[in-house]
Short mmCIF file of C-alpha atoms in Angstrom, two decimals:
data_model
loop_
_atom_site.label_atom_id
_atom_site.label_comp_id
_atom_site.label_asym_id
_atom_site.label_seq_id
_atom_site.Cartn_x
_atom_site.Cartn_y
_atom_site.Cartn_z
CA MET A 19 -43.62 30.62 -7.67
CA LYS A 20 -42.22 31.97 -4.42
CA LYS A 21 -42.92 28.60 -2.90
CA CYS A 22 -41.01 26.89 -5.74
CA LYS A 23 -37.98 29.08 -5.12
CA ARG A 24 -38.01 28.09 -1.44
CA PHE A 25 -38.34 24.39 -2.28
CA LYS A 26 -35.59 24.53 -4.91
CA ARG A 27 -33.18 25.45 -2.14
CA LEU A 28 -34.01 22.13 -0.48
CA ILE A 29 -33.61 19.85 -3.52
CA SER A 30 -30.10 18.62 -2.68
CA ASP A 31 -31.04 18.01 0.94
CA TYR A 32 -34.10 16.11 -0.25
CA ILE A 33 -32.30 13.83 -2.71
CA GLU A 34 -29.53 13.19 -0.18
CA GLY A 35 -32.07 12.35 2.53
CA ALA A 36 -30.96 15.20 4.77
CA LEU A 37 -34.39 16.79 5.37
CA ASN A 38 -36.18 16.31 8.67
CA VAL A 39 -39.57 14.61 8.62
CA THR A 40 -41.60 17.83 8.65
CA ASP A 41 -39.64 19.44 5.80
CA LYS A 42 -39.66 16.20 3.84
CA THR A 43 -43.46 15.90 4.13
CA SER A 44 -44.09 19.49 3.05
CA PHE A 45 -41.53 19.11 0.21
CA GLU A 46 -43.20 15.98 -1.12
CA SER A 47 -46.61 17.58 -0.80
CA HIS A 48 -45.35 20.48 -2.97
CA LEU A 49 -44.01 18.04 -5.56
CA GLN A 50 -47.48 16.53 -5.83
CA ASP A 51 -48.87 19.92 -6.84
CA CYS A 52 -45.95 21.34 -8.89
CA VAL A 53 -44.91 19.52 -12.05
CA ASN A 54 -42.06 21.95 -12.65
CA CYS A 55 -40.43 21.24 -9.30
CA ALA A 56 -41.09 17.52 -9.68
CA ASP A 57 -39.24 17.58 -13.05
CA THR A 58 -36.37 19.55 -11.57
CA VAL A 59 -36.01 17.08 -8.70
CA SER A 60 -36.03 14.22 -11.18
CA ARG A 61 -33.31 15.86 -13.32
CA VAL A 62 -31.10 16.79 -10.36
CA THR A 63 -31.34 13.21 -9.07
CA LYS A 64 -30.37 11.84 -12.49
CA LEU A 65 -27.56 14.38 -12.82
CA SER A 66 -26.13 13.50 -9.44
CA THR A 67 -26.16 9.79 -10.31
CA ARG A 68 -24.70 10.45 -13.79
CA MET A 69 -21.86 12.54 -12.37
CA LYS A 70 -20.74 9.65 -10.19
CA LYS A 71 -20.57 7.46 -13.30
CA LEU A 72 -18.42 9.82 -15.35
CA LYS A 73 -15.56 7.98 -17.00
CA HIS A 74 -12.46 7.93 -14.81
CA ILE A 75 -9.19 8.63 -16.53
CA LYS A 76 -5.86 7.21 -15.39
CA THR A 77 -2.44 8.77 -15.16
CA SER A 78 0.04 7.95 -17.92
CA GLU A 79 2.30 4.94 -17.50
CA ASP A 80 5.41 7.02 -16.91
CA PHE A 81 3.73 9.17 -14.23
CA ASN A 82 5.80 7.72 -11.38
CA THR A 83 9.05 7.82 -13.35
CA VAL A 84 8.51 11.46 -14.27
CA LEU A 85 7.58 12.29 -10.68
CA HIS A 86 10.67 10.56 -9.28
CA THR A 87 12.87 12.42 -11.76
CA ARG A 88 11.32 15.71 -10.77
CA ILE A 89 11.82 14.86 -7.10
CA ARG A 90 15.47 13.97 -7.71
CA ILE A 91 15.99 17.33 -9.39
CA GLU A 92 14.04 19.02 -6.61
CA SER A 93 16.06 17.39 -3.87
CA GLY A 94 19.35 18.41 -5.45
CA ILE A 95 20.60 15.09 -6.80
CA GLY A 96 19.71 16.19 -10.29
CA ARG A 97 21.24 19.57 -9.72
CA ARG A 98 24.49 17.94 -8.61
CA ARG A 99 24.53 15.83 -11.74
CA LEU A 100 23.91 18.86 -13.91
CA HIS A 101 26.72 20.62 -12.08
CA GLU A 102 29.01 17.67 -12.75
CA ILE A 103 28.16 17.76 -16.45
CA VAL A 104 28.76 21.49 -16.69
CA TRP A 105 32.12 21.15 -14.93
CA SER A 106 33.27 17.99 -16.63
CA TRP A 107 36.58 18.30 -18.51
CA PRO A 108 35.16 18.70 -22.09
CA ALA A 109 32.82 21.40 -20.87
CA LYS A 110 35.64 23.18 -19.06
CA VAL A 111 37.71 23.73 -22.23
CA PRO A 112 35.68 26.59 -23.72
CA VAL A 113 35.17 28.16 -20.28
CA TYR A 114 38.90 28.14 -19.49
CA GLY A 115 39.71 29.24 -23.06
CA MET A 116 37.46 32.24 -22.72
CA ALA A 117 38.94 33.14 -19.33
CA LEU A 118 42.48 32.91 -20.79
CA ALA A 119 41.53 35.15 -23.73
CA ILE A 120 40.13 37.77 -21.35
CA ILE A 121 43.33 37.72 -19.28
CA VAL A 122 45.53 38.06 -22.43
CA ILE A 123 43.49 41.02 -23.72
CA ALA A 124 43.67 42.71 -20.32
CA VAL A 125 47.47 42.26 -20.13
CA VAL A 126 47.95 43.64 -23.67
CA LEU A 127 45.89 46.71 -22.83
CA VAL A 128 47.86 47.35 -19.64
CA LEU A 129 51.19 46.96 -21.49
CA GLU A 130 50.07 49.39 -24.17
CA GLN A 131 49.38 51.97 -21.47
CA ILE A 132 52.80 51.41 -19.93
CA ASP A 133 54.54 51.74 -23.35
CA ASN A 134 52.85 55.06 -24.07
CA PRO A 135 52.28 56.88 -20.77
CA TYR A 136 51.86 60.25 -22.51
CA GLN A 137 49.09 59.07 -24.76
CA SER A 138 46.52 61.84 -24.68
CA PRO A 139 43.25 60.94 -23.08
CA ALA A 140 40.00 61.20 -24.98
CA PRO A 141 39.24 64.87 -25.79
CA ALA A 142 37.28 66.52 -23.07
CA PRO A 143 34.18 68.46 -24.04
CA TYR A 144 35.52 71.52 -22.29
CA ILE A 145 38.82 73.33 -22.44
CA ASN A 146 39.97 74.66 -19.13
CA ALA A 147 42.06 77.76 -19.39
CA GLU A 148 44.39 78.72 -16.63
CA TRP A 149 45.01 82.40 -16.43
CA TYR A 150 48.32 83.71 -15.27
CA GLY A 151 47.34 87.33 -15.67
CA GLY A 152 49.79 88.51 -18.30
CA ASN A 153 53.41 87.91 -18.83
CA PRO A 154 54.57 85.43 -16.22
CA ASP A 155 57.72 87.53 -15.72
CA GLN A 156 55.74 90.68 -14.86
CA GLN A 157 53.07 89.31 -12.62
CA THR A 158 51.41 91.74 -10.25
CA SER A 159 49.19 90.94 -7.32
CA SER A 160 46.21 92.56 -9.00
CA ASP A 161 46.15 90.49 -12.14
CA ILE A 162 47.00 87.13 -10.76
CA LEU A 163 44.88 85.04 -8.53
CA THR A 164 47.03 82.24 -7.36
CA GLU A 165 48.94 79.80 -9.40
CA THR A 166 46.96 76.92 -8.14
CA GLU A 167 43.59 78.53 -8.68
CA ASN A 168 41.98 77.80 -12.03
CA VAL A 169 40.37 80.66 -13.85
CA ILE A 170 38.28 79.42 -16.66
CA TYR A 171 37.10 81.40 -19.65
CA VAL A 172 33.50 81.04 -20.58
CA ILE A 173 31.88 82.00 -23.82
CA GLU A 174 28.19 82.49 -23.38
CA ARG A 175 25.94 81.18 -26.07
CA THR A 176 23.71 84.27 -25.93
CA SER A 177 26.54 86.73 -26.28
CA PRO A 178 29.51 84.98 -27.83
CA GLU A 179 31.40 88.25 -28.12
CA LYS A 180 31.60 88.35 -24.36
CA LEU A 181 34.43 86.45 -22.86
CA ILE A 182 33.94 86.06 -19.18
CA GLN A 183 36.59 85.18 -16.73
CA SER A 184 35.23 83.31 -13.86
CA GLN A 185 36.25 80.66 -11.47
CA GLY A 186 34.87 77.20 -11.87
CA GLN A 187 33.31 77.73 -15.30
CA SER A 188 34.19 76.30 -18.65
CA LEU A 189 34.93 77.30 -22.18
CA ASN A 190 32.79 75.18 -24.40
CA SER A 191 35.07 73.75 -27.07
CA SER A 192 32.22 73.53 -29.55
CA TYR A 193 32.40 77.35 -29.94
CA LEU A 194 36.12 77.21 -30.50
CA ASP A 195 37.51 77.35 -34.00
CA SER A 196 41.23 77.70 -33.35
CA ILE A 197 43.78 78.65 -30.79
CA ASN A 198 46.83 80.64 -31.76
CA ARG A 199 49.65 80.37 -29.32
CA THR A 200 52.46 82.92 -29.08
CA GLN A 201 55.25 83.34 -26.57
CA ASP A 202 53.42 86.02 -24.54
CA SER A 203 49.77 85.39 -25.10
CA ASP A 204 47.26 83.15 -26.76
CA SER A 205 44.31 84.12 -28.84
CA LEU A 206 41.06 82.24 -29.41
CA THR A 207 39.09 82.38 -32.61
CA LEU A 208 35.47 81.39 -32.26
CA ARG A 209 33.27 79.85 -34.87
CA ASN A 210 31.61 83.24 -35.45
CA SER A 211 35.06 84.50 -36.54
CA GLN A 212 35.50 86.79 -33.54
CA SER A 213 38.89 86.69 -31.92
CA TYR A 214 39.74 87.11 -28.28
CA GLN A 215 43.01 87.61 -26.66
CA VAL A 216 43.82 85.56 -23.59
CA ASN A 217 47.06 85.36 -21.74
CA GLN A 218 47.65 81.66 -21.58
CA ILE A 219 45.61 78.58 -22.06
CA VAL A 220 46.43 75.37 -20.40
CA TYR A 221 44.53 72.43 -21.67
CA MET B 22 2.08 -8.58 14.97
CA THR B 23 -1.11 -10.41 14.12
CA HIS B 24 -2.03 -11.38 10.56
CA GLU B 25 -4.85 -8.83 10.67
CA GLU B 26 -2.44 -6.06 11.64
CA LYS B 27 -0.04 -7.14 8.90
CA THR B 28 -2.67 -7.02 6.18
CA LYS B 29 -4.41 -3.89 7.48
CA LYS B 30 -4.11 -1.03 5.02
CA PRO B 31 -2.26 1.89 6.63
CA SER B 32 -4.26 5.09 6.86
CA ASP B 33 -3.23 8.19 4.93
CA GLU B 34 -2.17 9.81 8.16
CA GLU B 35 0.02 6.84 9.06
CA LEU B 36 1.64 6.95 5.64
CA ILE B 37 2.41 10.67 5.77
CA GLU B 38 3.83 10.22 9.27
CA ARG B 39 6.09 7.44 8.00
CA PHE B 40 7.09 9.66 5.09
CA GLN B 41 7.82 12.54 7.46
CA ASN B 42 10.18 10.16 9.25
CA GLY B 43 12.04 9.43 6.03
CA ASP B 44 10.17 6.41 4.63
CA LEU B 45 10.11 7.11 0.87
CA TYR B 46 8.10 3.95 0.20
CA ALA B 47 5.26 5.50 2.18
CA PHE B 48 5.35 8.46 -0.21
CA ASP B 49 5.04 6.07 -3.16
CA LEU B 50 1.99 4.51 -1.51
CA ILE B 51 0.42 7.94 -1.10
CA VAL B 52 1.06 8.66 -4.79
CA LYS B 53 -0.46 5.33 -5.77
CA ARG B 54 -3.50 5.98 -3.60
CA TYR B 55 -4.22 9.53 -4.76
CA LYS B 56 -2.84 10.00 -8.25
CA ASN B 57 -5.92 8.87 -10.17
CA GLN B 58 -8.53 10.49 -7.97
CA LEU B 59 -6.66 13.79 -8.01
CA LEU B 60 -6.22 13.49 -11.76
CA ASN B 61 -9.97 13.09 -12.27
CA PHE B 62 -10.75 16.02 -10.02
CA VAL B 63 -8.25 18.32 -11.75
CA TYR B 64 -9.17 17.03 -15.21
CA ARG B 65 -12.84 17.85 -14.68
CA PHE B 66 -11.87 21.17 -13.17
CA LEU B 67 -9.50 22.31 -15.94
CA GLY B 68 -10.95 20.32 -18.81
CA ASN B 69 -7.59 19.18 -20.16
CA SER B 70 -6.05 15.84 -19.26
CA GLU B 71 -2.41 16.68 -20.07
CA GLU B 72 -2.47 19.82 -18.01
CA ALA B 73 -4.26 17.94 -15.25
CA GLU B 74 -1.51 15.30 -15.12
CA ASP B 75 1.17 17.96 -14.93
CA LEU B 76 -0.71 19.67 -12.14
CA VAL B 77 -1.10 16.42 -10.19
CA GLN B 78 2.67 15.92 -10.53
CA GLU B 79 3.11 19.41 -9.10
CA THR B 80 0.73 18.54 -6.25
CA PHE B 81 2.86 15.54 -5.24
CA LEU B 82 6.02 17.59 -5.58
CA ARG B 83 4.54 20.08 -3.12
CA VAL B 84 3.58 17.28 -0.75
CA TYR B 85 7.15 16.02 -0.98
CA ARG B 86 8.63 19.46 -0.48
CA ASN B 87 6.29 20.50 2.34
CA ARG B 88 5.88 17.16 4.09
CA LYS B 89 6.95 18.69 7.40
CA ALA B 90 4.22 21.33 7.08
CA TYR B 91 1.46 18.72 7.30
CA GLN B 92 0.03 18.45 10.79
CA LYS B 93 -1.94 15.52 12.05
CA VAL B 94 -4.88 17.70 13.11
CA ALA B 95 -6.12 17.81 9.51
CA LYS B 96 -7.13 14.88 7.36
CA PHE B 97 -4.46 14.12 4.81
CA SER B 98 -7.03 13.97 1.99
CA THR B 99 -8.20 17.50 2.88
CA TRP B 100 -4.63 18.73 2.71
CA ILE B 101 -3.79 17.17 -0.63
CA TYR B 102 -7.10 18.21 -2.23
CA THR B 103 -6.53 21.77 -1.00
CA ILE B 104 -3.11 21.82 -2.67
CA ALA B 105 -4.47 20.42 -5.94
CA GLY B 106 -7.50 22.74 -5.87
CA ASN B 107 -5.36 25.82 -5.26
CA LEU B 108 -3.00 24.87 -8.08
CA ALA B 109 -5.97 24.34 -10.41
CA LYS B 110 -7.46 27.73 -9.49
CA THR B 111 -4.09 29.40 -10.08
CA GLU B 112 -3.96 27.73 -13.49
CA LEU B 113 -7.43 29.05 -14.33
CA ARG B 114 -6.34 32.57 -13.39
CA LYS B 115 -3.24 32.24 -15.60
CA ARG B 116 -5.46 31.02 -18.40
CA LYS B 117 -7.73 34.01 -17.98
CA ARG B 118 -4.73 36.35 -18.20
CA ARG B 119 -3.44 34.55 -21.29
CA LYS B 120 -6.86 34.87 -22.88
CA PHE B 121 -6.97 38.55 -22.00
CA PHE B 122 -3.63 39.21 -23.66
CA SER B 123 -4.29 37.09 -26.73
CA ILE B 124 -7.29 38.11 -28.77
CA THR B 125 -6.56 35.26 -31.17
CA ASP B 126 -6.94 32.71 -28.41
CA LEU B 127 -10.41 31.53 -29.21
CA GLY B 128 -10.47 28.63 -26.80
CA TYR B 129 -8.04 27.11 -24.40
CA ASP B 130 -8.38 23.64 -25.72
CA ASP B 131 -10.62 23.68 -28.71
CA LYS B 132 -10.20 19.98 -29.23
CA ASP B 133 -11.70 19.15 -25.88
CA TYR B 134 -14.80 21.19 -26.52
CA ASP B 135 -15.18 20.30 -30.14
CA ILE B 136 -18.61 18.74 -30.07
CA SER B 137 -20.42 18.16 -33.30
CA ASP B 138 -23.64 20.10 -33.84
CA GLU B 139 -25.42 16.79 -33.92
CA ALA B 140 -24.61 16.30 -30.28
CA PHE B 141 -26.56 19.40 -29.37
CA ASN B 142 -29.64 18.29 -31.23
CA PRO B 143 -31.99 16.97 -28.56
CA GLU B 144 -34.08 15.24 -31.21
CA LYS B 145 -31.27 12.88 -32.16
CA THR B 146 -30.16 9.96 -30.11
CA VAL B 147 -26.78 10.62 -28.53
CA ASP B 148 -24.59 7.77 -27.49
CA GLY B 149 -22.84 7.44 -24.14
CA SER B 150 -19.51 8.95 -25.12
CA ILE B 151 -21.11 12.02 -26.65
CA LYS B 152 -23.31 12.41 -23.57
CA GLU B 153 -20.20 12.16 -21.48
CA GLU B 154 -18.51 14.83 -23.57
CA ILE B 155 -21.52 17.14 -23.35
CA ILE B 156 -21.65 16.78 -19.57
CA HIS B 157 -17.90 17.43 -19.42
CA GLN B 158 -18.32 20.54 -21.53
CA GLU B 159 -21.21 21.84 -19.45
CA ILE B 160 -19.24 21.29 -16.25
CA GLN B 161 -16.54 23.52 -17.79
CA SER B 162 -19.12 26.20 -18.50
CA LEU B 163 -19.97 26.51 -14.80
CA SER B 164 -18.11 29.20 -12.93
CA PRO B 165 -15.11 27.80 -10.99
CA LYS B 166 -16.74 28.34 -7.58
CA PHE B 167 -19.67 26.07 -8.51
CA ARG B 168 -17.53 23.68 -10.56
CA GLU B 169 -15.15 22.98 -7.71
CA VAL B 170 -17.77 22.07 -5.12
CA ILE B 171 -19.89 20.05 -7.57
CA LEU B 172 -16.86 17.99 -8.58
CA LEU B 173 -15.78 17.43 -5.00
CA ARG B 174 -19.29 16.38 -4.02
CA ASP B 175 -20.64 14.47 -7.03
CA VAL B 176 -17.49 13.12 -8.71
CA GLN B 177 -15.11 12.74 -5.78
CA GLU B 178 -17.97 11.99 -3.36
CA LEU B 179 -16.45 13.89 -0.46
CA SER B 180 -18.48 14.95 2.55
CA TYR B 181 -19.76 18.51 2.84
CA GLU B 182 -17.58 18.96 5.94
CA GLU B 183 -14.44 17.98 4.05
CA ILE B 184 -15.34 20.17 1.07
CA SER B 185 -15.84 23.06 3.47
CA LYS B 186 -12.29 22.59 4.76
CA ILE B 187 -10.78 22.14 1.30
CA VAL B 188 -12.44 25.19 -0.21
CA ASN B 189 -12.19 27.08 3.08
CA ILE B 190 -15.78 28.33 3.14
CA PRO B 191 -18.54 27.71 5.73
CA LEU B 192 -20.49 24.45 5.59
CA GLY B 193 -23.79 26.23 4.81
CA THR B 194 -22.20 28.04 1.86
CA VAL B 195 -20.86 24.74 0.50
CA LYS B 196 -24.31 23.15 0.69
CA SER B 197 -26.00 26.06 -0.98
CA ARG B 198 -23.27 26.24 -3.67
CA VAL B 199 -23.61 22.53 -4.45
CA ASN B 200 -27.38 22.89 -4.71
CA ARG B 201 -27.18 25.97 -6.92
CA GLY B 202 -24.50 24.34 -9.05
CA ARG B 203 -26.65 21.27 -9.55
CA LEU B 204 -29.64 23.42 -10.50
CA LYS B 205 -27.55 25.33 -13.05
CA LEU B 206 -26.12 22.15 -14.51
CA GLN B 207 -29.46 20.33 -14.78
CA GLU B 208 -30.83 23.38 -16.60
CA LYS B 209 -27.99 23.24 -19.13
CA LEU B 210 -28.39 19.47 -19.56
CA LYS B 211 -32.19 19.42 -19.70
CA HIS B 212 -32.20 17.67 -23.08
CA LEU B 213 -29.99 14.87 -21.78
CA LEU B 214 -31.72 14.36 -18.46
CA LYS B 215 -35.27 14.12 -19.72
CA ASN B 216 -37.09 10.84 -19.38
#
């Protein structure tokens, strides 16, 4: 069996006449004694011959035409033609039409902005409150920061009753129910019905 | 130029050189010379003639595109078979992925492998075309590494040295693969190859 395995490795060399004389003699001597190996050699020989006789198929008749077309596209001639078609006059009409429509819409939007320069922007999620520290006519150095500095009132979610004044923070408008403005001061009413007095809100 | 020189068929290497220098007619001659043999190689490798033709087209497109990349040191046939073989192997990998992602894909080309049960009955006489179909099917059932070398050796009748360059594996490995491939195939086709 071990011998068969070794000889099976040499079958192709044997049928193709590539074995040297010594190997060929010992191979043939084994075939005399081993029917299994002799059958295998016979089948491999037949198979090899049969494979060479397998039916050959031919390319389709338009093979060359298709190939030349693909090459033309590949080499750019086709692409140029496609480009010409895309940019031919009938094809340009919808493209130019669309471009004109975009320009008209843009101009209308710009004109609308010019007509109504005070149109309020979209509501911001936060209201910034600028604190002047009391009546603007009686300002003291202790209760005013600077006019340019923003002091923003913050209502904390955890303790809505607490109104904190702090720089750089925001009053979340979602807590805000209403703002009552008077000449001297403003008051905020929150959604939990608590009211807070603030001096002035700028928003 | 003598009459003999005029009628002498230009070698592949001469043709590709002419093509590299801008002679498109030389490219057409290369196509004419190789299209059918490449088609048969790829067809037996992939098992589907339409796909094979498309792949051979792609092979020639690559030759066209990369004509400057060919260097005279290699045989032209080795170069073109390497391109076709690589494309075919890529296609097999794509097919494997498609199969993996589609559980309903029961066979790539059922029609090609649709052999009647009768054909598998060794007791019945099978005619030439059915034999041919069975051999074709059994070639497909070999793993690609055996299929490729068997086809190059037994169908395309290329030398072991050339196959070694095309497949890019050592000569000894090619020889052993061809032998093992033949042994596998004869085992599968036992009923057809008996006396």
